[in-house]
Amino acid sequence: MKAVVHEHQTGMDGLHYRSMEQMEPKEGEVKVKLKTAGLNHRDLFLLERHKPTDPPIILGSDGAGIVEIAGQGVENVKIGDEVIINPSIGWQYNSEAPPEGFNVLGYPEHGTFAEFIIISADNVESKPEYLSWEEAGVLSLAALTAYRALFTRGHLRAGTTVLIPGIGSGVATFLLQFAKAAGATVYVTSRSKDKCENALELGADKAIDSNEDWNKQLNNEKMDLVIECVGAATFNKSLDQVRRGGTVVTFGASAGDRVEIDIRKFFYGQYNLLGTTMGSTEEYREMLKFIQKHHIKPVLDQIYPIEQFKEGFYRMEKGAQLGKIGFHINT
Amino acid sequence: MKAVVHEHQTGMDGLHYRSMEQMEPKEGEVKVKLKTAGLNHRDLFLLERHKPTDPPIILGSDGAGIVEIAGQGVENVKIGDEVIINPSIGWQYNSEAPPEGFNVLGYPEHGTFAEFIIISADNVESKPEYLSWEEAGVLSLAALTAYRALFTRGHLRAGTTVLIPGIGSGVATFLLQFAKAAGATVYVTSRSKDKCENALELGADKAIDSNEDWNKQLNNEKMDLVIECVGAATFNKSLDQVRRGGTVVTFGASAGDRVEIDIRKFFYGQYNLLGTTMGSTEEYREMLKFIQKHHIKPVLDQIYPIEQFKEGFYRMEKGAQLGKIGFHINT
């Protein structure tokens, strides 16, 4: 089978679309013929983290496809089922933090940028019928991260005011969609006028220019909740935009991971800063129920043929997308 | 009446023990003849914050004494009652953050370093009988801060493992006593061997040297909860000592208020950083019930005659105390 493999070199030059040996599912596993896959920032980071001396790795955390073979003992799906892949490995039940051994699909286990994947049957769920293959294929990692950030960690509910700095990424657009579906008031920021306009079309109550004074543009309104997925570039602005006793949930650091905070200001404000990542399988199933109830579809940016995978990586590197970038496979 | 007044100069030189006009209680207020008062770091900070051009102020947040006059409409106490003073002004009920107008007694309202105080009857409670005047007089601010930090914010319960860096201050010794009474496992740190030994006598399960490697001394055990009341000097060590999904509650910055954190490490660890301060009147009453149930007495460091107030300020400035410093008044 053919796959996007990272090997021998760090960075984009280490990526090749080439033949890989096909494996067979063991007990409790399934073999899925992938129709679509989704690109995440994580795949970009891995180009640096995965070393030239490490064994070759098939990247990709998101995907959807059709069950080709079900191993012994598999009961939740059968051959021919249309499935969506849950990239959370080794974190079954909700808990404050993942257990030892938790991984995200796509490293160190082979991922979804391939014609086929062998995966535990626990990590496949029925594809929601109202989603297209493209929509199902780009959903999982970002939607699960957004779900945990907003609900498990941020305790968002109807009436909560929430700010999402840096609208544009897949996860940020899910944050916006999920928060609106739950009845929150949602403000977003972006450096891009186009992204601000798109966010308003998606239901944002206000979209402000990241480069201008946030307080001024928000009429000094302070938020119950800020979901900070940008990093150092916006971190202190985010903290400054929270009401006394309010919460910042943080899970992103693409714009720098070192931040200086004024702890005196922090404790006088009775603030809460909560770290989060992708979630558990239990949260993944809650998220699927939530999107089905509210009929939420991922915002698609661009879907490329898998052979043109580099186009997708370049587009994400530039931060040009609004919503999810994905790949067609086995068309 | 005579009182410790800060005026005309910043710093210790602006402190004088001198006559002040005596006022009478208005409706809903009481006049209390103070027997004892307690010194807090806050009083030290105020020597800098209170400007030479500001009106003279009587410092002091903690005190206990006897009701001398009860104003019209006062029902909860009567003349001759032995009372303890709650320094939380304008924060009646439990909430995520204090309402607008919240103050701590002792600035901008005249405090307890005086022969008499006029105060709202809502701010006096019956002195717990098992406490001496000295113990009651030094209790309030530090015990209320410790109570909110551990229970309201830290959700400490039996079996929680908690680390208290910088044992020695009044609030840190309350943290230790309260956490032990609630059934937690309690570790402390100090630069002082004497303070470590005293903490072990007070029930600490382990006391380690702040200047040596914490992980090594704690056998790499990570904590459910760290109560960080030191500031920049220990902040990142505290964060490093928390288990994944665990919590740091912060309310002190005497050793620096600027800290740099690695947010990537923070969110991968699913950590919680929660700011806190002194609490509400509702929490104050819960705290009094808690100490009475567990028969907890403040650790007394030194009690000086009020005329020798400067000795107390100097001792706190050096950080030489273990437990609370207080003053005798009207002996």
Short mmCIF file of N, CA and C in Angstrom, two decimals, chain B residues 107-212:
data_model
loop_
_atom_site.label_atom_id
_atom_site.label_comp_id
_atom_site.label_asym_id
_atom_site.label_seq_id
_atom_site.Cartn_x
_atom_site.Cartn_y
_atom_site.Cartn_z
N TYR B 107 -6.87 49.07 56.26
CA TYR B 107 -6.62 50.01 55.18
C TYR B 107 -7.55 49.70 54.05
N PRO B 108 -8.36 50.58 53.57
CA PRO B 108 -8.45 52.00 53.97
C PRO B 108 -9.23 52.25 55.27
N GLU B 109 -9.85 51.23 55.89
CA GLU B 109 -10.54 51.47 57.16
C GLU B 109 -9.57 51.23 58.32
N HIS B 110 -9.69 52.04 59.37
CA HIS B 110 -8.82 51.91 60.53
C HIS B 110 -8.88 50.50 61.10
N GLY B 111 -7.70 49.98 61.50
CA GLY B 111 -7.57 48.59 61.92
C GLY B 111 -7.46 48.39 63.42
N THR B 112 -6.79 47.32 63.78
CA THR B 112 -6.85 46.75 65.13
C THR B 112 -5.67 47.13 66.04
N PHE B 113 -4.69 47.84 65.53
CA PHE B 113 -3.53 48.18 66.38
C PHE B 113 -3.89 49.42 67.20
N ALA B 114 -4.89 49.25 68.07
CA ALA B 114 -5.44 50.41 68.79
C ALA B 114 -6.15 49.91 70.05
N GLU B 115 -6.41 50.82 70.97
CA GLU B 115 -7.13 50.42 72.19
C GLU B 115 -8.58 50.06 71.90
N PHE B 116 -9.17 50.72 70.91
CA PHE B 116 -10.57 50.46 70.55
C PHE B 116 -10.72 50.41 69.04
N ILE B 117 -11.74 49.70 68.59
CA ILE B 117 -12.09 49.73 67.17
C ILE B 117 -13.60 49.84 67.04
N ILE B 118 -14.03 50.64 66.06
CA ILE B 118 -15.45 50.71 65.69
C ILE B 118 -15.60 49.88 64.42
N ILE B 119 -16.51 48.92 64.44
CA ILE B 119 -16.62 48.02 63.29
C ILE B 119 -18.05 47.53 63.17
N SER B 120 -18.44 47.16 61.93
CA SER B 120 -19.78 46.60 61.71
C SER B 120 -19.95 45.35 62.58
N ALA B 121 -21.14 45.21 63.17
CA ALA B 121 -21.40 44.03 63.99
C ALA B 121 -21.32 42.73 63.19
N ASP B 122 -21.48 42.83 61.85
CA ASP B 122 -21.33 41.64 60.99
C ASP B 122 -19.90 41.11 61.02
N ASN B 123 -18.96 41.96 61.43
CA ASN B 123 -17.56 41.56 61.43
C ASN B 123 -17.04 41.11 62.80
N VAL B 124 -17.94 40.88 63.74
CA VAL B 124 -17.49 40.27 65.01
C VAL B 124 -18.21 38.94 65.22
N GLU B 125 -17.46 37.98 65.71
CA GLU B 125 -17.99 36.65 66.02
C GLU B 125 -17.57 36.32 67.45
N SER B 126 -18.34 35.43 68.10
CA SER B 126 -17.96 35.01 69.44
C SER B 126 -16.56 34.40 69.42
N LYS B 127 -15.74 34.81 70.36
CA LYS B 127 -14.39 34.23 70.46
C LYS B 127 -14.52 32.75 70.85
N PRO B 128 -13.91 31.85 70.08
CA PRO B 128 -13.94 30.44 70.48
C PRO B 128 -13.36 30.32 71.90
N GLU B 129 -14.11 29.64 72.80
CA GLU B 129 -13.73 29.63 74.22
C GLU B 129 -12.38 29.01 74.49
N TYR B 130 -12.02 27.97 73.69
CA TYR B 130 -10.76 27.26 73.97
C TYR B 130 -9.53 28.06 73.56
N LEU B 131 -9.73 29.17 72.86
CA LEU B 131 -8.59 30.00 72.46
C LEU B 131 -8.30 31.06 73.50
N SER B 132 -6.99 31.25 73.79
CA SER B 132 -6.58 32.36 74.67
C SER B 132 -6.76 33.67 73.91
N TRP B 133 -6.69 34.78 74.63
CA TRP B 133 -6.75 36.09 73.95
C TRP B 133 -5.65 36.21 72.90
N GLU B 134 -4.48 35.72 73.22
CA GLU B 134 -3.36 35.82 72.28
C GLU B 134 -3.66 35.02 71.01
N GLU B 135 -4.18 33.81 71.22
CA GLU B 135 -4.48 32.96 70.06
C GLU B 135 -5.60 33.54 69.20
N ALA B 136 -6.64 34.03 69.87
CA ALA B 136 -7.77 34.60 69.11
C ALA B 136 -7.34 35.86 68.35
N GLY B 137 -6.43 36.62 68.96
CA GLY B 137 -6.05 37.91 68.37
C GLY B 137 -5.21 37.81 67.12
N VAL B 138 -4.59 36.68 66.88
CA VAL B 138 -3.69 36.57 65.72
C VAL B 138 -4.25 35.65 64.63
N LEU B 139 -5.46 35.23 64.80
CA LEU B 139 -6.00 34.15 63.97
C LEU B 139 -6.47 34.55 62.57
N SER B 140 -7.25 35.61 62.50
CA SER B 140 -8.25 35.76 61.43
C SER B 140 -7.74 35.78 60.00
N LEU B 141 -6.88 36.74 59.66
CA LEU B 141 -6.53 36.92 58.24
C LEU B 141 -5.82 35.68 57.70
N ALA B 142 -4.83 35.20 58.42
CA ALA B 142 -4.04 34.07 57.93
C ALA B 142 -4.88 32.79 57.88
N ALA B 143 -5.70 32.57 58.90
CA ALA B 143 -6.49 31.34 58.94
C ALA B 143 -7.55 31.33 57.84
N LEU B 144 -8.14 32.51 57.59
CA LEU B 144 -9.15 32.59 56.52
C LEU B 144 -8.51 32.37 55.15
N THR B 145 -7.33 32.95 54.95
CA THR B 145 -6.60 32.76 53.69
C THR B 145 -6.26 31.28 53.50
N ALA B 146 -5.76 30.66 54.55
CA ALA B 146 -5.39 29.24 54.48
C ALA B 146 -6.61 28.37 54.19
N TYR B 147 -7.73 28.70 54.83
CA TYR B 147 -8.95 27.91 54.67
C TYR B 147 -9.44 27.96 53.22
N ARG B 148 -9.52 29.18 52.66
CA ARG B 148 -9.97 29.31 51.27
C ARG B 148 -9.02 28.60 50.31
N ALA B 149 -7.71 28.76 50.54
CA ALA B 149 -6.71 28.17 49.64
C ALA B 149 -6.84 26.64 49.62
N LEU B 150 -6.95 26.05 50.79
CA LEU B 150 -6.96 24.57 50.87
C LEU B 150 -8.28 23.97 50.44
N PHE B 151 -9.37 24.53 50.95
CA PHE B 151 -10.67 23.84 50.80
C PHE B 151 -11.50 24.40 49.65
N THR B 152 -11.75 25.71 49.64
CA THR B 152 -12.57 26.27 48.56
C THR B 152 -11.86 26.12 47.23
N ARG B 153 -10.57 26.48 47.20
CA ARG B 153 -9.84 26.47 45.94
C ARG B 153 -9.17 25.13 45.68
N GLY B 154 -8.50 24.56 46.67
CA GLY B 154 -7.71 23.35 46.47
C GLY B 154 -8.50 22.06 46.60
N HIS B 155 -9.76 22.14 47.07
CA HIS B 155 -10.60 20.94 47.27
C HIS B 155 -9.87 19.83 48.03
N LEU B 156 -9.08 20.23 49.01
CA LEU B 156 -8.35 19.24 49.80
C LEU B 156 -9.30 18.36 50.61
N ARG B 157 -9.00 17.07 50.66
CA ARG B 157 -9.78 16.15 51.50
C ARG B 157 -8.85 15.08 52.04
N ALA B 158 -9.40 14.19 52.84
CA ALA B 158 -8.59 13.12 53.42
C ALA B 158 -7.89 12.37 52.28
N GLY B 159 -6.59 12.12 52.45
CA GLY B 159 -5.85 11.37 51.46
C GLY B 159 -5.12 12.22 50.43
N THR B 160 -5.49 13.50 50.32
CA THR B 160 -4.77 14.40 49.40
C THR B 160 -3.31 14.52 49.84
N THR B 161 -2.39 14.52 48.88
CA THR B 161 -1.00 14.85 49.21
C THR B 161 -0.76 16.31 48.86
N VAL B 162 -0.25 17.05 49.83
CA VAL B 162 -0.09 18.50 49.64
C VAL B 162 1.31 18.94 50.06
N LEU B 163 1.88 19.83 49.26
CA LEU B 163 3.19 20.41 49.56
C LEU B 163 3.01 21.88 49.90
N ILE B 164 3.66 22.31 50.99
CA ILE B 164 3.61 23.71 51.40
C ILE B 164 5.04 24.26 51.42
N PRO B 165 5.45 24.92 50.34
CA PRO B 165 6.79 25.50 50.33
C PRO B 165 6.85 26.71 51.27
N GLY B 166 7.96 26.84 51.96
CA GLY B 166 8.17 28.02 52.81
C GLY B 166 7.36 28.00 54.08
N ILE B 167 7.48 26.91 54.84
CA ILE B 167 6.78 26.86 56.12
C ILE B 167 7.42 27.92 57.03
N GLY B 168 6.63 28.49 57.89
CA GLY B 168 7.20 29.50 58.80
C GLY B 168 6.21 30.62 59.01
N SER B 169 5.69 31.17 57.94
CA SER B 169 4.75 32.28 58.09
C SER B 169 3.50 31.79 58.79
N GLY B 170 2.73 32.73 59.32
CA GLY B 170 1.50 32.38 60.00
C GLY B 170 0.58 31.58 59.11
N VAL B 171 0.42 32.03 57.88
CA VAL B 171 -0.52 31.35 56.99
C VAL B 171 -0.02 29.95 56.65
N ALA B 172 1.28 29.79 56.50
CA ALA B 172 1.82 28.46 56.18
C ALA B 172 1.61 27.48 57.33
N THR B 173 1.74 27.95 58.56
CA THR B 173 1.51 27.03 59.68
C THR B 173 0.03 26.67 59.79
N PHE B 174 -0.87 27.60 59.46
CA PHE B 174 -2.29 27.22 59.40
C PHE B 174 -2.54 26.19 58.30
N LEU B 175 -1.91 26.40 57.15
CA LEU B 175 -2.06 25.44 56.05
C LEU B 175 -1.70 24.04 56.54
N LEU B 176 -0.57 23.95 57.22
CA LEU B 176 -0.10 22.66 57.75
C LEU B 176 -1.10 22.08 58.74
N GLN B 177 -1.54 22.89 59.69
CA GLN B 177 -2.46 22.37 60.72
C GLN B 177 -3.81 21.97 60.12
N PHE B 178 -4.34 22.81 59.25
CA PHE B 178 -5.66 22.54 58.65
C PHE B 178 -5.60 21.28 57.78
N ALA B 179 -4.53 21.18 56.99
CA ALA B 179 -4.42 20.03 56.07
C ALA B 179 -4.28 18.73 56.85
N LYS B 180 -3.50 18.76 57.92
CA LYS B 180 -3.37 17.55 58.74
C LYS B 180 -4.71 17.21 59.39
N ALA B 181 -5.40 18.23 59.91
CA ALA B 181 -6.69 17.97 60.56
C ALA B 181 -7.69 17.35 59.58
N ALA B 182 -7.57 17.70 58.30
CA ALA B 182 -8.50 17.18 57.30
C ALA B 182 -8.08 15.81 56.77
N GLY B 183 -6.95 15.30 57.25
CA GLY B 183 -6.54 13.94 56.87
C GLY B 183 -5.63 13.87 55.66
N ALA B 184 -5.01 14.99 55.30
CA ALA B 184 -4.09 15.00 54.15
C ALA B 184 -2.70 14.53 54.58
N THR B 185 -1.90 14.17 53.59
CA THR B 185 -0.47 13.94 53.80
C THR B 185 0.24 15.24 53.45
N VAL B 186 1.05 15.75 54.39
CA VAL B 186 1.56 17.12 54.23
C VAL B 186 3.08 17.16 54.23
N TYR B 187 3.64 17.69 53.16
CA TYR B 187 5.07 17.93 53.07
C TYR B 187 5.32 19.44 53.09
N VAL B 188 6.42 19.83 53.71
CA VAL B 188 6.76 21.26 53.76
C VAL B 188 8.21 21.46 53.35
N THR B 189 8.54 22.69 52.97
CA THR B 189 9.94 23.04 52.72
C THR B 189 10.30 24.28 53.52
N SER B 190 11.58 24.39 53.87
CA SER B 190 12.09 25.62 54.47
C SER B 190 13.60 25.67 54.28
N ARG B 191 14.13 26.90 54.27
CA ARG B 191 15.58 27.06 54.25
C ARG B 191 16.14 26.85 55.65
N SER B 192 15.27 26.88 56.66
CA SER B 192 15.71 26.82 58.05
C SER B 192 15.49 25.44 58.64
N LYS B 193 16.56 24.90 59.22
CA LYS B 193 16.49 23.57 59.84
C LYS B 193 15.53 23.60 61.03
N ASP B 194 15.57 24.69 61.79
CA ASP B 194 14.68 24.84 62.95
C ASP B 194 13.21 24.80 62.53
N LYS B 195 12.90 25.52 61.45
CA LYS B 195 11.51 25.55 60.99
C LYS B 195 11.07 24.17 60.50
N CYS B 196 11.98 23.47 59.86
CA CYS B 196 11.66 22.09 59.44
C CYS B 196 11.34 21.23 60.65
N GLU B 197 12.16 21.36 61.69
CA GLU B 197 11.92 20.55 62.90
C GLU B 197 10.60 20.91 63.57
N ASN B 198 10.34 22.21 63.66
CA ASN B 198 9.07 22.64 64.24
C ASN B 198 7.88 22.13 63.44
N ALA B 199 8.02 22.12 62.11
CA ALA B 199 6.93 21.65 61.26
C ALA B 199 6.67 20.17 61.50
N LEU B 200 7.73 19.40 61.69
CA LEU B 200 7.55 17.97 61.97
C LEU B 200 6.82 17.79 63.30
N GLU B 201 7.17 18.63 64.28
CA GLU B 201 6.46 18.56 65.58
C GLU B 201 4.98 18.91 65.43
N LEU B 202 4.70 19.81 64.48
CA LEU B 202 3.30 20.20 64.23
C LEU B 202 2.54 19.16 63.42
N GLY B 203 3.25 18.11 62.97
CA GLY B 203 2.54 17.03 62.30
C GLY B 203 2.89 16.83 60.84
N ALA B 204 3.80 17.65 60.28
CA ALA B 204 4.20 17.46 58.88
C ALA B 204 4.73 16.05 58.68
N ASP B 205 4.40 15.43 57.55
CA ASP B 205 4.86 14.07 57.27
C ASP B 205 6.30 14.07 56.80
N LYS B 206 6.73 15.18 56.23
CA LYS B 206 8.11 15.32 55.79
C LYS B 206 8.42 16.80 55.69
N ALA B 207 9.66 17.17 56.05
CA ALA B 207 10.08 18.58 55.93
C ALA B 207 11.42 18.58 55.22
N ILE B 208 11.49 19.25 54.06
CA ILE B 208 12.71 19.21 53.26
C ILE B 208 13.36 20.58 53.16
N ASP B 209 14.65 20.55 52.79
CA ASP B 209 15.46 21.77 52.67
C ASP B 209 15.14 22.46 51.34
N SER B 210 14.59 23.68 51.41
CA SER B 210 14.22 24.43 50.20
C SER B 210 15.38 24.60 49.23
N ASN B 211 16.60 24.67 49.77
CA ASN B 211 17.74 24.97 48.90
C ASN B 211 18.30 23.75 48.17
N GLU B 212 17.88 22.56 48.62
CA GLU B 212 18.36 21.34 47.95
C GLU B 212 17.32 20.84 46.95
#
